[in-house]
Tab-separated table of C-alpha atoms in Angstrom:
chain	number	residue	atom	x	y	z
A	1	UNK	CA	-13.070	7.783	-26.604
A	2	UNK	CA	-9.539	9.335	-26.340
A	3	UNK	CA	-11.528	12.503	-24.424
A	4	UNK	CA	-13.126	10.467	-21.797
A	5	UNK	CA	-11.310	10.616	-18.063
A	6	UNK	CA	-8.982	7.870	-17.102
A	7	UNK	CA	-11.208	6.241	-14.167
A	8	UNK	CA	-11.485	3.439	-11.516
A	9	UNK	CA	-13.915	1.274	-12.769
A	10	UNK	CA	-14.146	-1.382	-10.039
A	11	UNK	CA	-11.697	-3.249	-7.314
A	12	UNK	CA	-11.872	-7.116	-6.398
A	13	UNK	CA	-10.395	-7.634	-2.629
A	14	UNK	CA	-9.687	-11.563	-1.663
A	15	UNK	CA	-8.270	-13.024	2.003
A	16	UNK	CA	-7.664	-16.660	2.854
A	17	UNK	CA	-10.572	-18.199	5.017
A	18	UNK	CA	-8.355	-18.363	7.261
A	19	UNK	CA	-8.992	-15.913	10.763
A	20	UNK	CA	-6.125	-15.307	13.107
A	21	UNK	CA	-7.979	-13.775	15.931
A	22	UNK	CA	-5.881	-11.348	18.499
A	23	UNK	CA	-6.195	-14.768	20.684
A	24	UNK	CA	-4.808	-16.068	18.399
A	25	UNK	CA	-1.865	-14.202	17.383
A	26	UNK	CA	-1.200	-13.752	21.496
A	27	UNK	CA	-1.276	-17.889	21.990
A	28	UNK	CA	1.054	-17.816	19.047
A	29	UNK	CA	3.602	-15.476	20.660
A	30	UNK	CA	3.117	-17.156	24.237
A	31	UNK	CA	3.892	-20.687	22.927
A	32	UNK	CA	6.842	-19.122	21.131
A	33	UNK	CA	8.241	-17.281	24.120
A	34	UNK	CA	7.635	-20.477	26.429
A	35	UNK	CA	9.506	-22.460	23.655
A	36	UNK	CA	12.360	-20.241	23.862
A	37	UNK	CA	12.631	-20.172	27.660
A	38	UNK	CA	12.380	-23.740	28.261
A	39	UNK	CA	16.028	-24.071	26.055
A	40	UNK	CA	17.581	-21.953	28.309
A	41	UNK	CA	19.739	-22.926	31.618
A	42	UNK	CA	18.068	-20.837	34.681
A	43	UNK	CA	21.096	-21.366	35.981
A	44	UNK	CA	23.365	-19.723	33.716
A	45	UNK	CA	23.156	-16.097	34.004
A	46	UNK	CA	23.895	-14.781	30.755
A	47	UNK	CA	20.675	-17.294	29.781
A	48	UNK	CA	18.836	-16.182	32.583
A	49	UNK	CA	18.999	-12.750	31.644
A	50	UNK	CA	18.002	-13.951	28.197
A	51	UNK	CA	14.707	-15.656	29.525
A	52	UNK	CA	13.685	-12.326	31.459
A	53	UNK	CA	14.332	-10.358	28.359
A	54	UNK	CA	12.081	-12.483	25.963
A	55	UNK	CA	9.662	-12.680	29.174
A	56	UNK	CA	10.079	-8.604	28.506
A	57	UNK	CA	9.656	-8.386	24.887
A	58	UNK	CA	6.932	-10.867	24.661
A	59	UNK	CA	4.569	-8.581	27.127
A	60	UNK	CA	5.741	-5.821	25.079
A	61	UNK	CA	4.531	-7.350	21.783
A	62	UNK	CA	1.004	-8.483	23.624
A	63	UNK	CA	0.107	-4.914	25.073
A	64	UNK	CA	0.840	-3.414	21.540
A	65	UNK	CA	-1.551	-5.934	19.726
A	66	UNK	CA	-3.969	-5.126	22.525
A	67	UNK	CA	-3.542	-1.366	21.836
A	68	UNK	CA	-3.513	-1.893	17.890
A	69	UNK	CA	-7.124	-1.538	17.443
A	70	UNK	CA	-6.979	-4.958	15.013
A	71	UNK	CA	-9.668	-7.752	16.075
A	72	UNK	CA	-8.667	-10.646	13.505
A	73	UNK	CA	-6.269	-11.261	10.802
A	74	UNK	CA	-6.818	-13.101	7.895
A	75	UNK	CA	-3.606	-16.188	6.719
A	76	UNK	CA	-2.720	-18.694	4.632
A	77	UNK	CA	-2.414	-21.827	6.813
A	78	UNK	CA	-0.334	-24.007	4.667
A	79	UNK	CA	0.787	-27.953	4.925
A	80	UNK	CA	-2.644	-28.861	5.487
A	81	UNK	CA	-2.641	-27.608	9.393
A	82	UNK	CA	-5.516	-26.403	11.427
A	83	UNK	CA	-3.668	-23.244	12.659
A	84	UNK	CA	-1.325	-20.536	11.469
A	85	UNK	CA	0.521	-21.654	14.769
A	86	UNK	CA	0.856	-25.603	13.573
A	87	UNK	CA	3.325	-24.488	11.245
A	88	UNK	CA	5.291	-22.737	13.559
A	89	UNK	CA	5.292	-25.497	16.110
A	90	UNK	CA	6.161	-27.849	13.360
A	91	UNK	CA	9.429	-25.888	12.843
A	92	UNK	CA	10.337	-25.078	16.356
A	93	UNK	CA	9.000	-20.972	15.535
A	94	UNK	CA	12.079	-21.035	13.302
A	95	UNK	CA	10.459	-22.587	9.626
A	96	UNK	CA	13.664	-21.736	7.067
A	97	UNK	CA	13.198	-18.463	5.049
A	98	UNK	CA	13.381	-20.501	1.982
A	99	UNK	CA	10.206	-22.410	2.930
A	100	UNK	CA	8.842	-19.415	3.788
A	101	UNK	CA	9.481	-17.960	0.051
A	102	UNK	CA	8.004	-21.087	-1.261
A	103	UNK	CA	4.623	-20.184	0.597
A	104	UNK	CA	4.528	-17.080	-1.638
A	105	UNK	CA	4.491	-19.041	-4.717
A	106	UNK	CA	2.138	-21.014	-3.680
A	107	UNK	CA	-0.649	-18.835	-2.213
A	108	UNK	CA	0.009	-15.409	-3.585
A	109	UNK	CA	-1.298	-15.684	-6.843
A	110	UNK	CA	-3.970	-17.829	-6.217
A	111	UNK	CA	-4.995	-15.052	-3.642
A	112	UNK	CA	-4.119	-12.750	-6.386
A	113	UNK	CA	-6.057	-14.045	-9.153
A	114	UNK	CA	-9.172	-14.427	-6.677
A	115	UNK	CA	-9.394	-10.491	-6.330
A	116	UNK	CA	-8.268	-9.982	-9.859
A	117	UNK	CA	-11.830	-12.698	-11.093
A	118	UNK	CA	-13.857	-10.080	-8.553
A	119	UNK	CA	-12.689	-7.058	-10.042
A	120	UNK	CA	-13.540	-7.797	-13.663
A	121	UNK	CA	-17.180	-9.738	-12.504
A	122	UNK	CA	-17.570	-5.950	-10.899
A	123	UNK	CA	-16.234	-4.338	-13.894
A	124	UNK	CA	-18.260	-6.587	-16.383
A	125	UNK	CA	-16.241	-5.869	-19.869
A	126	UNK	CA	-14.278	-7.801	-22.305
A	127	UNK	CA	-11.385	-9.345	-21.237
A	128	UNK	CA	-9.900	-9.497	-24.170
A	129	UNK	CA	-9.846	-5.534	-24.267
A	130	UNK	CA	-7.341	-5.764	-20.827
A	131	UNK	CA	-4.172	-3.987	-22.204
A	132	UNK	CA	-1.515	-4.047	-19.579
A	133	UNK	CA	-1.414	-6.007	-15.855
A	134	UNK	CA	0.450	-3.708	-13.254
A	135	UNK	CA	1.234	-6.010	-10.305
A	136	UNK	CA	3.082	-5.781	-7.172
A	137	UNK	CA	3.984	-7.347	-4.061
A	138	UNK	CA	6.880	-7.051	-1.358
A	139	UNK	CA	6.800	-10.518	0.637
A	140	UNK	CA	8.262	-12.063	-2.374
A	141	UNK	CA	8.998	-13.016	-5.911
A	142	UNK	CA	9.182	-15.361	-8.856
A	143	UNK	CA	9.603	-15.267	-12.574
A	144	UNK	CA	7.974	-15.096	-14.736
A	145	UNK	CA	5.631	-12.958	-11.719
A	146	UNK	CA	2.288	-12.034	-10.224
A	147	UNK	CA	1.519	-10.091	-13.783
A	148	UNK	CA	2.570	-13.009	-16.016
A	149	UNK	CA	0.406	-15.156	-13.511
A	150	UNK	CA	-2.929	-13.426	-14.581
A	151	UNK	CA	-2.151	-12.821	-18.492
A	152	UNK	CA	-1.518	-16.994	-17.946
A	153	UNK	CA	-4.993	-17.385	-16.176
A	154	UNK	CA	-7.084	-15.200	-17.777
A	155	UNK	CA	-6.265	-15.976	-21.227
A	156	UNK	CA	-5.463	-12.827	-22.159
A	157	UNK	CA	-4.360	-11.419	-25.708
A	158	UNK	CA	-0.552	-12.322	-26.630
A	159	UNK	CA	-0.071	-8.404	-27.091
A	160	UNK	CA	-1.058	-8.096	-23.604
A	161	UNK	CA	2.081	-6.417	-21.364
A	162	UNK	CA	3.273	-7.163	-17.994
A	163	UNK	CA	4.524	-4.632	-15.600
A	164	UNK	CA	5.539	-5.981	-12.822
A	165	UNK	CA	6.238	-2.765	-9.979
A	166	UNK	CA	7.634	-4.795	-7.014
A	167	UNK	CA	9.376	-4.553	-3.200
A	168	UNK	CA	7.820	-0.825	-3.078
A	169	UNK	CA	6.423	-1.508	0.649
A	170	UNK	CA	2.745	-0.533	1.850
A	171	UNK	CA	2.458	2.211	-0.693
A	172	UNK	CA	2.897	-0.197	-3.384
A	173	UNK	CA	-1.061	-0.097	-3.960
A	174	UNK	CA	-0.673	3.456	-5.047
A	175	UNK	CA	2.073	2.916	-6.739
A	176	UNK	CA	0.296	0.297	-9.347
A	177	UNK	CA	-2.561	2.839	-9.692
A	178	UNK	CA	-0.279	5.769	-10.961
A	179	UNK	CA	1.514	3.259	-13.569
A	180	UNK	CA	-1.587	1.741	-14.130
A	181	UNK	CA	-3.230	5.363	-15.121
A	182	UNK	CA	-0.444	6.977	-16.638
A	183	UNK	CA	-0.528	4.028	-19.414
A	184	UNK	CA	-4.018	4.615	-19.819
A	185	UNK	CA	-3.678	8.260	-19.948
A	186	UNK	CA	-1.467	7.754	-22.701
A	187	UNK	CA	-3.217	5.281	-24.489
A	188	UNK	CA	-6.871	5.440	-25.873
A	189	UNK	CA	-7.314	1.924	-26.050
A	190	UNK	CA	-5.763	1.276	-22.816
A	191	UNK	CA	-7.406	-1.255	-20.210
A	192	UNK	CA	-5.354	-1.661	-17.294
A	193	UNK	CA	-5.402	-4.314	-14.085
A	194	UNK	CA	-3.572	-2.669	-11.158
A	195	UNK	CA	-3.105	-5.739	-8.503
A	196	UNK	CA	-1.287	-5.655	-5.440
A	197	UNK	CA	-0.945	-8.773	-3.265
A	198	UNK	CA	0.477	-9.865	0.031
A	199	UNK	CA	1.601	-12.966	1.829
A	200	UNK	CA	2.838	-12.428	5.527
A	201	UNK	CA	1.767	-14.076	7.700
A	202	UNK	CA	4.778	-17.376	7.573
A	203	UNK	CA	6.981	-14.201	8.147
A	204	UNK	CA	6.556	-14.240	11.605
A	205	UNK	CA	9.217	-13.154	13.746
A	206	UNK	CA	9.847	-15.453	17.282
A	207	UNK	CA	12.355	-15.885	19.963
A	208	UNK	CA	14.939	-18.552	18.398
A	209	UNK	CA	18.262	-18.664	20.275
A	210	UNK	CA	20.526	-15.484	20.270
A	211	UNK	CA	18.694	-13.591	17.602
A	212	UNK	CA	18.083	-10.107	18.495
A	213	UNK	CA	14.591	-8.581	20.331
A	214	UNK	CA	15.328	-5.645	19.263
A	215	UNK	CA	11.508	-3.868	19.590
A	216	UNK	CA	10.942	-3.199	16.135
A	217	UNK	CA	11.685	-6.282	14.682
A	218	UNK	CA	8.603	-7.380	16.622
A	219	UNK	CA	6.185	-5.078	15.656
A	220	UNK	CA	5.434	-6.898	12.047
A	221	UNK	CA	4.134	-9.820	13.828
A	222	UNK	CA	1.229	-7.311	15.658
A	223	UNK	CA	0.585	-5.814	12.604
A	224	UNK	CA	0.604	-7.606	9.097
A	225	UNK	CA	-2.286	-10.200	7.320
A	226	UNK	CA	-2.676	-11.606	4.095
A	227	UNK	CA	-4.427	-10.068	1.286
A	228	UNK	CA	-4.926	-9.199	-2.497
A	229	UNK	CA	-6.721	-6.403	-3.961
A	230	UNK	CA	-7.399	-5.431	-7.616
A	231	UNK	CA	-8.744	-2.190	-9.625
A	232	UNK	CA	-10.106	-2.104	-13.275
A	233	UNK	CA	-8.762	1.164	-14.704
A	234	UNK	CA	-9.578	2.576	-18.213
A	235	UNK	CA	-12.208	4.845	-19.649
A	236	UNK	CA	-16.025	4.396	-18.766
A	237	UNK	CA	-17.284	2.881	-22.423
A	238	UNK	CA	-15.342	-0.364	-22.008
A	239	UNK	CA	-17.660	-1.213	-18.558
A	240	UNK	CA	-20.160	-3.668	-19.122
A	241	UNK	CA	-21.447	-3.041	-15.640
A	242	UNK	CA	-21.893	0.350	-14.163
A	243	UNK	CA	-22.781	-0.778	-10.674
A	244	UNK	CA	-19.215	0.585	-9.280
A	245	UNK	CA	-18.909	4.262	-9.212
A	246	UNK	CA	-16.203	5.533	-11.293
A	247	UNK	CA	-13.635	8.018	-10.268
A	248	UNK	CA	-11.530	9.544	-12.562
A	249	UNK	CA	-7.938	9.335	-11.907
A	250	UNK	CA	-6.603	12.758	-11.351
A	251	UNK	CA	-2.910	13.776	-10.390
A	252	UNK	CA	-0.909	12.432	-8.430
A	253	UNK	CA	2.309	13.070	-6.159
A	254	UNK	CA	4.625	11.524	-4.002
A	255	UNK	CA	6.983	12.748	-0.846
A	256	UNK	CA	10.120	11.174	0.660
A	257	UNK	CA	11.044	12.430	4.091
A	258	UNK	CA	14.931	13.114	4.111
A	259	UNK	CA	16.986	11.286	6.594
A	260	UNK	CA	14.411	8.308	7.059
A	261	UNK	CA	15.784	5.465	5.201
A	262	UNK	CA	16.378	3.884	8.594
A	263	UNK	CA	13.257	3.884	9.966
A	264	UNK	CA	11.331	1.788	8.009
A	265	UNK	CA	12.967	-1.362	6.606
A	266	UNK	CA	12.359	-4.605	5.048
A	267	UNK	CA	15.412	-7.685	3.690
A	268	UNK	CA	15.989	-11.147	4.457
A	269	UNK	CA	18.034	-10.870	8.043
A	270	UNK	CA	21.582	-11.480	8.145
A	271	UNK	CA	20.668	-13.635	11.379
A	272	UNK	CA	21.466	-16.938	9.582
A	273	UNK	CA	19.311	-16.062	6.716
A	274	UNK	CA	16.226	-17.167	8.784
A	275	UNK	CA	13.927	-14.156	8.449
A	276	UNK	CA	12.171	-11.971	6.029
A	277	UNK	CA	12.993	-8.940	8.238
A	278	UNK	CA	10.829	-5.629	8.422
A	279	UNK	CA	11.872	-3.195	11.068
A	280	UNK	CA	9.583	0.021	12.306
A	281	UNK	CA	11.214	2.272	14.128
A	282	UNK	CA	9.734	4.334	17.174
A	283	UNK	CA	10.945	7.337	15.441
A	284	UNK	CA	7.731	6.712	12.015
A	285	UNK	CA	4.915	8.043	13.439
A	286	UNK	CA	6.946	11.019	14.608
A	287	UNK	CA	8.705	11.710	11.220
A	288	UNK	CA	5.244	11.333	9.216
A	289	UNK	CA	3.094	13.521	11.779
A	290	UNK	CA	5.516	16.255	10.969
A	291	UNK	CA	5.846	16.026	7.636
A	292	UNK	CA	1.306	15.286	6.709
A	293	UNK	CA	1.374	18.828	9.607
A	294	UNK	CA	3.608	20.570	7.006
A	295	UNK	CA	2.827	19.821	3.771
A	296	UNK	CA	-0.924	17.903	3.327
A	297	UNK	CA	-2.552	21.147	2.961
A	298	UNK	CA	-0.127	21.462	-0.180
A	299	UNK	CA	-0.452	18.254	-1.242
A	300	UNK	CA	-4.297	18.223	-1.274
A	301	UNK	CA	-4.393	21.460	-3.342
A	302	UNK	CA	-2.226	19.688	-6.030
A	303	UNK	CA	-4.224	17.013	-6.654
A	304	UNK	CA	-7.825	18.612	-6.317
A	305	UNK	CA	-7.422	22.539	-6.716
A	306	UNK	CA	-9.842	24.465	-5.197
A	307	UNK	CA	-12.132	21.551	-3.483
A	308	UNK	CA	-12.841	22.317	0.157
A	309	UNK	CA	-11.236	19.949	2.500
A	310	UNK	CA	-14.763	19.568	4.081
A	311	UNK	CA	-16.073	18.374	0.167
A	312	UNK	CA	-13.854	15.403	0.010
A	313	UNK	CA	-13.900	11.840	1.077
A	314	UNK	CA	-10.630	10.196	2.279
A	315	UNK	CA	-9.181	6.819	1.690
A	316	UNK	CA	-5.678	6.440	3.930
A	317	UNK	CA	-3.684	3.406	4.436
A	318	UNK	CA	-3.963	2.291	7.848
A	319	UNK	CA	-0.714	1.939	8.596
A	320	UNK	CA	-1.333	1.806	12.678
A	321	UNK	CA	-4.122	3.243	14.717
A	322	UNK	CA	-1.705	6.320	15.898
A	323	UNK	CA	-1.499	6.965	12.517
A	324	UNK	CA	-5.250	7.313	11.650
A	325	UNK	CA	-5.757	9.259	14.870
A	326	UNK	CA	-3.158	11.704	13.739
A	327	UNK	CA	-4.771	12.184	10.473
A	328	UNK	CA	-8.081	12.329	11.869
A	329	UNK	CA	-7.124	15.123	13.815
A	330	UNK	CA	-4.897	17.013	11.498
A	331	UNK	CA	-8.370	17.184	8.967
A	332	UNK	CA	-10.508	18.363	11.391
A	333	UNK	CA	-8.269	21.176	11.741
A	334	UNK	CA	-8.747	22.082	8.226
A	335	UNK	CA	-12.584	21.747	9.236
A	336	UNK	CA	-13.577	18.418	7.929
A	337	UNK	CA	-16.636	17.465	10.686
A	338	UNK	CA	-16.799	14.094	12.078
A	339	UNK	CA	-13.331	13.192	10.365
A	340	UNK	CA	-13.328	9.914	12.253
A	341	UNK	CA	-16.211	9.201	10.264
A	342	UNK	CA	-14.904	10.318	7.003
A	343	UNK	CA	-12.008	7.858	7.748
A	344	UNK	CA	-14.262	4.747	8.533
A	345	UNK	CA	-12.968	2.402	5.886
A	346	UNK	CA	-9.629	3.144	6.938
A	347	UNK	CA	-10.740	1.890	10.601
A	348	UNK	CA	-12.898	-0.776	9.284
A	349	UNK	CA	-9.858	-2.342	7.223
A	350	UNK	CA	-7.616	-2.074	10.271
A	351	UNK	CA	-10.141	-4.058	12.581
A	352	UNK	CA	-11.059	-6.883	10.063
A	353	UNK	CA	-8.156	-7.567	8.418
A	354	UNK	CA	-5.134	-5.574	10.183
A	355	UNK	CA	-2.114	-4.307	7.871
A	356	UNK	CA	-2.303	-5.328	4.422
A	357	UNK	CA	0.721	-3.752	3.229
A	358	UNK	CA	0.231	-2.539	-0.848
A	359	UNK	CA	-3.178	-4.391	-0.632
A	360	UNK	CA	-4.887	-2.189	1.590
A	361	UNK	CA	-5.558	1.414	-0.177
A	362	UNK	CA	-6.993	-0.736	-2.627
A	363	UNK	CA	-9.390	-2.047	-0.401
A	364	UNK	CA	-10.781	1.098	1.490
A	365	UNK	CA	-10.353	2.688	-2.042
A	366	UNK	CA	-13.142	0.655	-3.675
A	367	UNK	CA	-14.569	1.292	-0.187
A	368	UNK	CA	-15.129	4.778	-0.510
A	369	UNK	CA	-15.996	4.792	-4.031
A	370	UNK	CA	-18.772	2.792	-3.599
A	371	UNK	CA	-20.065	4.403	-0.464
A	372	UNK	CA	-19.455	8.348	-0.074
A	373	UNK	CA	-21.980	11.100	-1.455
A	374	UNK	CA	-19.534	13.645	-2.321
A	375	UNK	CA	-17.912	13.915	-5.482
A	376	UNK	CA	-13.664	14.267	-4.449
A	377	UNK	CA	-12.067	11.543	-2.991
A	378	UNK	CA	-8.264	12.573	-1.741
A	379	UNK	CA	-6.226	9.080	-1.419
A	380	UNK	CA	-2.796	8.519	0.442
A	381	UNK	CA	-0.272	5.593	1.482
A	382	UNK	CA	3.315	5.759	2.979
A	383	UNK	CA	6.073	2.918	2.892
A	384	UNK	CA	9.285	2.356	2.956
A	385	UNK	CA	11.532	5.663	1.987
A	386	UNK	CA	10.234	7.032	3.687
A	387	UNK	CA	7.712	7.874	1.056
A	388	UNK	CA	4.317	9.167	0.941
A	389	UNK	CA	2.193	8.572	-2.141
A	390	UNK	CA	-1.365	10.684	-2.768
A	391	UNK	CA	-3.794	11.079	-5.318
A	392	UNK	CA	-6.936	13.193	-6.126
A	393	UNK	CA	-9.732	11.405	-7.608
A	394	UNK	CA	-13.423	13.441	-9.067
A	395	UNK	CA	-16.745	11.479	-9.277
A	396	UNK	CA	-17.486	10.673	-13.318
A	397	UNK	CA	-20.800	11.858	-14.814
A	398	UNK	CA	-21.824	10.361	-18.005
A	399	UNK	CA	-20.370	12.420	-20.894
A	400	UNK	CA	-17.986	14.155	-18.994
A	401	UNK	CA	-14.684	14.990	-20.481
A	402	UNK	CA	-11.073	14.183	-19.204
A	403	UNK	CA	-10.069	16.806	-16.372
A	404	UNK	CA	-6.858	19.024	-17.251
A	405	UNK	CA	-3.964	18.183	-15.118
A	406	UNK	CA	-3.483	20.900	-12.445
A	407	UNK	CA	0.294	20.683	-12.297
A	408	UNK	CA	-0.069	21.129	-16.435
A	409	UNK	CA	-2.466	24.352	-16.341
A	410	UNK	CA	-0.165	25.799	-13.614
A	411	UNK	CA	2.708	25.232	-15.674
A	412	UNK	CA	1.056	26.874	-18.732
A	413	UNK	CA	0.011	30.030	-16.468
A	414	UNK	CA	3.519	31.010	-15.910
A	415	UNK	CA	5.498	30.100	-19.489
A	416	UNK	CA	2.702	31.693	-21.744
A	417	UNK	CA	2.904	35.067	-20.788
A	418	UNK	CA	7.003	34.982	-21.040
A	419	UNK	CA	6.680	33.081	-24.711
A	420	UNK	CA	4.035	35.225	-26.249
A	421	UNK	CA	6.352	38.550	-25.402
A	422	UNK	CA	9.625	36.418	-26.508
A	423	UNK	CA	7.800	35.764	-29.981
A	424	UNK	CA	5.868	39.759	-29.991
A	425	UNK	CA	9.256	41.001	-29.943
A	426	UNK	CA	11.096	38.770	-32.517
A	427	UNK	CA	8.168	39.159	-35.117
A	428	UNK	CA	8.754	43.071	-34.139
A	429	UNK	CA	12.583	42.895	-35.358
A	430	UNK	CA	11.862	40.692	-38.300
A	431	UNK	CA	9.164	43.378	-39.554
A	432	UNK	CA	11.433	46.726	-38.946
A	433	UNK	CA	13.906	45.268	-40.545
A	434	UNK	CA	16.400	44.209	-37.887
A	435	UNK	CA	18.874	41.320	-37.973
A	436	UNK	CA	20.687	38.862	-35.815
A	437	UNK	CA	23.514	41.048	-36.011
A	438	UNK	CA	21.610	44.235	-34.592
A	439	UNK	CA	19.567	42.009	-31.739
A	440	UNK	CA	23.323	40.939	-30.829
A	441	UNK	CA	24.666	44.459	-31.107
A	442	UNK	CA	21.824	45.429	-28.807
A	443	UNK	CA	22.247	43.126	-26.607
């Protein structure tokens, strides 16, 4: 068993029932804006100017949800409302960050543990064999967490270990797939859950008072939806179900761009501690254009060696529609054909269900597995950092071995040659008779 690849085995996605339509989400921001406005003294000019701002950020906000390719959302609606826009009204827009936190615990691991029941009804093993749960989220937090949640839920084994990999951003998915892989990697035995789970949608950001309308503090709210996504990882003989296609788990890599710590941020605001605050700057799509122009041919070399870019399938977070055009283009310059259609599930994910933050790669992941002919799959995210995240994954064939790490064998290529002359040359002094003192006297 300890020779058999390290593999995705299946994934388990869940969303609330909930559907926040682009209607929706523009009636939201509307009613907010007209809230705002009516507070304000049309004859005070410092308030007047006010009014025409929000008038000016609002229409802002609406022509980027119209341009962000996104149909519906998916959200918790929580105090028994009809409408993710009942509990705003019911606060005045402004419901305190601290009842926003509580909507985490509430919803997220219910949400979580309905991907994580999917995943292992895919996966169709023991449960009792699940080693380690890797969780994440970034919207929020308790203790004991997410991981403890499911080892609670599931009834798993006391010696079962929680490791909880938190506030990473929208590359948290990949991040709980390299921890999640690396254990099992290491350990024969090894069954891993890798869960990452969102709740955003009480974040909303809205026109309260002075607060600032600064741009991209808005563009969140166009953005973001609720979501929780799972993968089974371990080694093919623990599946009691082979209906999923397993990928092994090759290497993996990650990037920070220099200088961008700025541009992509997330903290409870210092505006009266109302908001859970996540600011994308203008200046994100720019920075990551440059650096995916630069350095993906690189990247996708690392993980997969000598695959043709044309021979793999591609799972990318869909971080923004500008962002999947981008990419789209930048692989059909490497001569991937139809590379809109090699990044459907990125587009489908966007459409249905909008942003899911850590969720998402996890989604379009067990997308493509279960979907693409070809046997590479090259995987990427970006959060927060700003970082990029990317993986290589290989199609498993029954009886296959575990691949060799291409960082290793590259490694090995350039030290062997230097140690095997290092050691020819000492066993050559030892046998003519030469000592420590001569080598030194020679040297």
């Amino acid at each position: 068993m300890s020779d058999e690849p390290v593999c995705i085995l299946s994934t388990g996605q869940s969303v609330p029932d909930s559907i926040f339509s682009l209607a929706d989400f523009i009636e939201l921001q509307k009613s907010a804006k007209e809230f705002a406005i009516s507070k304000l003294d049309k004859n005070d000019m410092a308030q007047k100017q006010r009014a025409e701002d929000i008038e000016n950020n609002f229409n802002w906000v609406k022509r980027c949800a119209q341009n962000s390719a996104i149909d519906k959302r998916h959200g918790i609606i929580p105090e028994d409302g009809n409408r993710l826009q009942d509990f705003y009204e019911k606060y005045d827009y402004n419901p305190p960050y601290t009842l926003r936190a509580k909507y985490w615990r509430r919803y997220c691991p219910e949400l979580a543990m309905n991907a994580v029941k999917k995943a292992l009804a895919e996966w169709g093993g023991d449960k009792n064999k699940i080693t380690h749960v890797v969780s994440h989220s970034t919207t929020g937090w308790d203790v004991p967490g997410l991981s403890h949640h499911v080892m609670y839920n599931l009834e798993l084994p006391t010696s079962a270990r929680a490791v909880p990999v938190n506030f990473v951003g929208c590359q948290g998915g990949t991040s709980v797939m390299f921890v999640a892989s690396t254990i099992a990697k290491q350990d024969p035995n090894a069954v891993v859950l890798a869960l990452a789970a969102e709740i955003q949608s009480p974040l909303g950001r809205m026109y309260n008072d002075d607060i600032s309308l600064e741009k991209s503090i808005y563009m969140p709210n166009v953005l973001f939806g609720d979501a929780a996504g799972c993968a089974v990882i371990g080694r093919p003989s623990t599946r009691g179900n082979k209906s999923f296609p397993a990928f092994e788990y090759l290497d993996m890599g990650a990037h920070y761009i220099p200088d961008t710590r700025h541009v992509l941020t997330i903290s409870v605001s210092e505006e009266y501690g109302l908001y859970y605050e996540n600011s994308i700057k203008k200046e994100l799509p720019v920075k990551l254009n440059a650096t995916l122009a630069s350095k993906f041919p690189t990247w996708f070399k690392s993980v997969l060696g000598d695959v043709n870019f044309s021979d793999s399938s591609y799972a990318v977070h869909p971080g923004g529609k500008k962002l999947l055009n981008n990419f789209e283009s930048l692989i059909s310059d490497y001569g991937v054909k139809d590379a809109s259609k090699e990044l459907q599930y990125s587009y489908k994910n966007l459409r249905e269900y909008g942003n899911l933050a850590s969720a998402a790669i996890i989604f379009i992941l067990g997308d493509v597995c279960r979907n693409t002919q070809k046997d590479s799959i090259y995987f990427m995210a970006m959060g927060p950092g700003v970082c990029l995240e990317y993986g290589g994954m290989k199609r498993y064939r029954p009886g296959s071995k575990a691949s060799k790490s291409n960082k290793s064998s590259g490694n090995n290529t350039n030290l062997t040659p230097i140690l095997l002359a290092i050691i020819v040359i000492l066993v050559g002094f030892i046998l003519g008779g030469f000592t420590v003192n001569d080598l030194k006297n020679m040297l």
